[in-house]
Short mmCIF file of C-alpha atoms in Angstrom, two decimals:
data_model
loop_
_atom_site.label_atom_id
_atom_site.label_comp_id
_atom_site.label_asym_id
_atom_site.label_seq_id
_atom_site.Cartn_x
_atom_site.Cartn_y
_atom_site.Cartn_z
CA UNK A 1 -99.74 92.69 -89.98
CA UNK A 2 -101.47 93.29 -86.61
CA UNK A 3 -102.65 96.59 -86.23
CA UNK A 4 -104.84 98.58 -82.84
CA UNK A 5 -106.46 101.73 -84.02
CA UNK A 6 -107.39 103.99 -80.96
CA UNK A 7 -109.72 106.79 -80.53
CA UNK A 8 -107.65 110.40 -80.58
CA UNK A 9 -107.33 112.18 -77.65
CA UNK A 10 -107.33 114.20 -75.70
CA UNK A 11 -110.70 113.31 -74.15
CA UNK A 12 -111.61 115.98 -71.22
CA UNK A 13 -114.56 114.72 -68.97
CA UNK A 14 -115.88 116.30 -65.88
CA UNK A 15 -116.22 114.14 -62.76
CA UNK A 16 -119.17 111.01 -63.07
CA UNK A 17 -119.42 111.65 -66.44
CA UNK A 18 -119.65 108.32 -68.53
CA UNK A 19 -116.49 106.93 -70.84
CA UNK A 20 -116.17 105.50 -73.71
CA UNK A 21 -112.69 104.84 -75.57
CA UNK A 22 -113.07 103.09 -79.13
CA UNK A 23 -110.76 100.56 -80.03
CA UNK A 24 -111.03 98.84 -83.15
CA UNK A 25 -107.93 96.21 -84.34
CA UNK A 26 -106.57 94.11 -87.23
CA UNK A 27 -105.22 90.35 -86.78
CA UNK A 28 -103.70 87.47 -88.43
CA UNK A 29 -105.09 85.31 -85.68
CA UNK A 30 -107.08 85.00 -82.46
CA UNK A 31 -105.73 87.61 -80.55
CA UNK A 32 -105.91 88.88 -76.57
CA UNK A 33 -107.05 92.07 -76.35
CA UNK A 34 -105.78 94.42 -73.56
CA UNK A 35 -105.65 97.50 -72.08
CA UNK A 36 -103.33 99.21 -70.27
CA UNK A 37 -103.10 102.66 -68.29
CA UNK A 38 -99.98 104.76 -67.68
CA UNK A 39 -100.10 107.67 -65.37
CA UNK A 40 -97.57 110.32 -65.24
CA UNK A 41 -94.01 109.00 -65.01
CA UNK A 42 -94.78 105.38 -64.78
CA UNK A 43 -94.92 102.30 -66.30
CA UNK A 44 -97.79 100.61 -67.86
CA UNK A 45 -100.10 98.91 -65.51
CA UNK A 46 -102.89 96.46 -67.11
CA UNK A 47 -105.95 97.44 -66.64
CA UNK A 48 -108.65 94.64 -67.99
CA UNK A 49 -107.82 91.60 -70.43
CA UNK A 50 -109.95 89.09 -73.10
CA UNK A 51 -108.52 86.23 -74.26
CA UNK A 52 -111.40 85.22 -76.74
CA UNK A 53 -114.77 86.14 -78.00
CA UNK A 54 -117.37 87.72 -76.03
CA UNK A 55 -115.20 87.77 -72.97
CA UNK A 56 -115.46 90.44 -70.74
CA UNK A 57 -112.59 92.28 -68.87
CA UNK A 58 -113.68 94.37 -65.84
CA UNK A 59 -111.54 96.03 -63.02
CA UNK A 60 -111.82 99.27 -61.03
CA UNK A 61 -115.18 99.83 -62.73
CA UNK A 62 -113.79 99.73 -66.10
CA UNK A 63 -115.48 97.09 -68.46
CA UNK A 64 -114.51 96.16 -72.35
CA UNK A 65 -115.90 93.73 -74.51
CA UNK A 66 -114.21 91.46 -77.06
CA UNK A 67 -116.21 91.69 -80.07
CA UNK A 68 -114.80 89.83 -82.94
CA UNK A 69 -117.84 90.85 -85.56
CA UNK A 70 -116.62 94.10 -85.14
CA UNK A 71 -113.23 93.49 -84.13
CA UNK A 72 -113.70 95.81 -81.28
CA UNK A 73 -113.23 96.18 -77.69
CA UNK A 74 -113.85 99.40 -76.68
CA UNK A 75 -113.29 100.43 -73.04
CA UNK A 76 -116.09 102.09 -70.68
CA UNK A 77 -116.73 103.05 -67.47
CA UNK A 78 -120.01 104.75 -66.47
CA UNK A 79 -118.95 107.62 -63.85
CA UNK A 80 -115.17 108.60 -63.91
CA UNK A 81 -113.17 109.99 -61.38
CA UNK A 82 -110.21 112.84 -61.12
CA UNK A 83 -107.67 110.08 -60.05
CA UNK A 84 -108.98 108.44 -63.71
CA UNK A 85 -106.75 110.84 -65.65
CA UNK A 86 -104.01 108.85 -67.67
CA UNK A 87 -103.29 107.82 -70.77
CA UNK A 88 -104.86 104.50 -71.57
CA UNK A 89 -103.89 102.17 -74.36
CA UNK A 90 -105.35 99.30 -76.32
CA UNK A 91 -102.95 96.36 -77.56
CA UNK A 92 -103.15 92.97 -78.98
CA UNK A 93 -101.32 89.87 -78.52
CA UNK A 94 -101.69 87.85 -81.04
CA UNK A 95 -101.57 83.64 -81.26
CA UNK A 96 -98.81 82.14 -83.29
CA UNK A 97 -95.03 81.86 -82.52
CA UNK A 98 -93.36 85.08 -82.92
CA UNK A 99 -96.83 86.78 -82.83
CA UNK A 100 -96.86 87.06 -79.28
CA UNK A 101 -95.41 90.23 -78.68
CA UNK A 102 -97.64 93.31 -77.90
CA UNK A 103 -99.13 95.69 -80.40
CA UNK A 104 -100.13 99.17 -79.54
CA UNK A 105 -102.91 101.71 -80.43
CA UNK A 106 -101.41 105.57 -80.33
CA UNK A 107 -102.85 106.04 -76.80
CA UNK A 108 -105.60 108.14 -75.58
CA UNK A 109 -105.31 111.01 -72.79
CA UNK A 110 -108.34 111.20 -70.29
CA UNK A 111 -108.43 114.41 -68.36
CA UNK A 112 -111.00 114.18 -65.76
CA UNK A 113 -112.10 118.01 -64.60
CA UNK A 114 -113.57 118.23 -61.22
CA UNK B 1 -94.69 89.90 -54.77
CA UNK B 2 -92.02 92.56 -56.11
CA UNK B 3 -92.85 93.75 -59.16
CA UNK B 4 -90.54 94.44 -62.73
CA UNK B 5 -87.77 96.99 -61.67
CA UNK B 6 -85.59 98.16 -64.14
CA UNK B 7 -82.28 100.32 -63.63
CA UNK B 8 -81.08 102.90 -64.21
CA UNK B 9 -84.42 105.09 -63.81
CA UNK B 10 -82.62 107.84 -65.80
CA UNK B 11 -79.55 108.32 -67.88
CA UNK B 12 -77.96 110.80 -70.25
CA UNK B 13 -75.59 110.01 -72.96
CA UNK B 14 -74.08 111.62 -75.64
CA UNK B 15 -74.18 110.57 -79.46
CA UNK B 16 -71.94 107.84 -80.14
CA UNK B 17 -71.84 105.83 -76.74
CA UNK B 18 -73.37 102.85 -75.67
CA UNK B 19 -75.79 102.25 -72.77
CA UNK B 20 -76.78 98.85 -70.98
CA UNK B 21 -80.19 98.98 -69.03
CA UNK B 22 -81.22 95.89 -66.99
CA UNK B 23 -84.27 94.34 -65.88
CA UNK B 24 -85.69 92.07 -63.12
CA UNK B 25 -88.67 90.48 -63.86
CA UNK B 26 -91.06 89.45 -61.36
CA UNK B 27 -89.99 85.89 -59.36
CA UNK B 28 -91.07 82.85 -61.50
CA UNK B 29 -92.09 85.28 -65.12
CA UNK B 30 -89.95 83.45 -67.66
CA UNK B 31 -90.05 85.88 -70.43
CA UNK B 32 -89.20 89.25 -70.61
CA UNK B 33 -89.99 91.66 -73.06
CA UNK B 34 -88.47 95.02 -73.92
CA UNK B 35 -90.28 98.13 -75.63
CA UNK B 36 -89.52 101.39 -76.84
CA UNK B 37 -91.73 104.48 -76.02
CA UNK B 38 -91.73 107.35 -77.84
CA UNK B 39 -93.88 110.95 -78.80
CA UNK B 40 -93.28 110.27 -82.43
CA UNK B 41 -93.67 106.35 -82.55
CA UNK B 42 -95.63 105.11 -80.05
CA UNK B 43 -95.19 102.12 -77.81
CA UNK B 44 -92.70 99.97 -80.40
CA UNK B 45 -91.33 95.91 -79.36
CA UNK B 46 -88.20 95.56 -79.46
CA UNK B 47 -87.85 92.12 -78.47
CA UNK B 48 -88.33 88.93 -76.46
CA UNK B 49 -86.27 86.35 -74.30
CA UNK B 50 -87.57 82.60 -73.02
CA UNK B 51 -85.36 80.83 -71.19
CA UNK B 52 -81.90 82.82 -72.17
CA UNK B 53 -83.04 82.69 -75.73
CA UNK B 54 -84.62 84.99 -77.85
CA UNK B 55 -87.73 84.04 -79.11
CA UNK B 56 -89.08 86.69 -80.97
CA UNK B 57 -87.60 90.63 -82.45
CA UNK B 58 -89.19 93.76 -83.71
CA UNK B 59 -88.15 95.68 -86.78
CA UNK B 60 -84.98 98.00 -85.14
CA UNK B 61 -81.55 98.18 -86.03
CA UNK B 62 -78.59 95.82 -85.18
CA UNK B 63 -77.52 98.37 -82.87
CA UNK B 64 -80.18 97.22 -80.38
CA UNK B 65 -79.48 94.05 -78.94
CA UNK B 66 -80.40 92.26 -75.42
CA UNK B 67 -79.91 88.79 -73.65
CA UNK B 68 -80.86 87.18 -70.85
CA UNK B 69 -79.76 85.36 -67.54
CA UNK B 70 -80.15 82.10 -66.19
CA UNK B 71 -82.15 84.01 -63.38
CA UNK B 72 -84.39 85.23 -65.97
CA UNK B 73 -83.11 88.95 -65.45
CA UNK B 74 -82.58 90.71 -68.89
CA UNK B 75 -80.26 93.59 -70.24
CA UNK B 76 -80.50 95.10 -73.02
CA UNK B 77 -77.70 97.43 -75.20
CA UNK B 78 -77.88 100.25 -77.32
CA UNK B 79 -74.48 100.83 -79.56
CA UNK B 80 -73.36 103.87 -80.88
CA UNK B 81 -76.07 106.21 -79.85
CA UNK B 82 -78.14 108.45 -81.94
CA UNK B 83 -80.73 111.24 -81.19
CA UNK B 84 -83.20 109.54 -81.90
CA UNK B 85 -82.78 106.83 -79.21
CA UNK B 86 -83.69 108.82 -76.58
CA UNK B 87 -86.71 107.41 -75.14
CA UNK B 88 -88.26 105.39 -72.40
CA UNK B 89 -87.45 102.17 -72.60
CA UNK B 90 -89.63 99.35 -70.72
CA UNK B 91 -89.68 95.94 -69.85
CA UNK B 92 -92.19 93.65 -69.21
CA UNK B 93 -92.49 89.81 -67.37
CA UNK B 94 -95.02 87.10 -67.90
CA UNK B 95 -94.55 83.71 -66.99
CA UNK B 96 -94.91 81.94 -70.54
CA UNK B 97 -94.87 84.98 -72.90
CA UNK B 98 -97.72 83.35 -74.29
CA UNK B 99 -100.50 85.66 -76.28
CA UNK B 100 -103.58 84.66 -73.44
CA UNK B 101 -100.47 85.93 -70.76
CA UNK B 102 -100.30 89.18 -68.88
CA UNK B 103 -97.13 90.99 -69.74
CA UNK B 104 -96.51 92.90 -66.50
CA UNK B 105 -94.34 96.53 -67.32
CA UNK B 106 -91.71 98.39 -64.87
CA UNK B 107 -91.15 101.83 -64.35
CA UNK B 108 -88.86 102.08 -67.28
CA UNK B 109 -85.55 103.73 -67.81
CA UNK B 110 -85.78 107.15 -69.67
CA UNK B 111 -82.70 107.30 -71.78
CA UNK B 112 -81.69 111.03 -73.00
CA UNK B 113 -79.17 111.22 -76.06
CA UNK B 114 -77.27 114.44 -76.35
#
């Protein structure tokens, strides 16, 4: 089955430091790869998206990759912030009916020291 | 445009009762999705309505069940509680449900079993 494996937090950074969060995943099919931030006592809120090879996400100075060699698309951003701290999370969505649904990685907490 | 709300934001039961949570998708999303959101497990699908039907369902126990409105809003039940159950649950909307398709989350409704 589909599977996201996620780099293990916690990750502690100090301000403009640069980011890296590995995300590696498994699929039946072509998946979209996603990821998604949650900050203390919210919801999930997307963050960036790639719905096929080589596509780029970007937002809020966040960038991932989809590389399907190395079924990868690991996120980065090259000088973090304090308001950066969250937990971010990988998933896949992949193609096919009933496949659809949204498949996790574990989650990764960024602490971002001033 | 509103976003996904979802009510109640918080509730406590005790083992043995039922609960009903609801959702409102954002105007015009089609599909809404429920997940469960735990320390232990993760981020876990639950599952998925299109149109009043449901399209696709994760691997959780009959006592978990959902529907949805001609207005596209969703509720979903939880029978005879157990510990275990307490959680955050979350919804998400997209307009098609379709892999390439944002799935938009609400706050979620943190459900404590006692």
């Amino acid at each position: 089955g589909d599977s996201v494996t996620q780099m293990e937090g916690p990750v502690t950074l100090s301000e403009e430091a640069f980011l890296t969060i590995n995300c590696t995943y498994t699929a039946t099919g072509y998946p979209s790869l996603f990821w998604y931030v949650q900050y203390p006592g919210e919801g999930l809120q997307l963050l960036l998206k790639a719905t096929k090879a080589d596509d780029k996400g970007s937002n809020k100075g966040f960038e991932a990759t989809y590389r399907k060699e190395t079924t990868s698309f690991h996120l980065e951003k090259g000088s973090v912030q304090v308001s950066d701290s969250a937990v971010y999370f990988c998933a896949l969505s992949d193609r096919g009916f009933g496949n659809e649904k949204l498949t996790f990685g574990t989650g990764t907490r960024l602490t971002i020291i001033p | 445009k509103a976003g996904v709300t979802q009510t109640p934001r918080y509730l406590i039961k005790t083992r043995g009762q039922q609960v009903t949570l609801s959702c409102s998708p954002i105007s015009g999303h089609r599909s809404v999705s429920w997940y469960q959101q735990t320390p232990g497990q993760g981020l876990q699908f639950l599952f998925e309505y299109f149109s009043e039907t449901q399209r696709n369902k994760g691997n959780f126990p009959g006592r978990f069940s959902g529907r949805q409105f001609s207005n596209s809003r969703s509720e979903m039940n939880v029978s005879t509680l157990e510990l275990g159950d307490s959680a955050l649950y979350l919804c998400a909307s997209s307009v098609t449900g379709e892999s390439t398709d944002t799935q938009y989350f609400g706050p979620g409704t943190r459900l404590t079993v006692l």
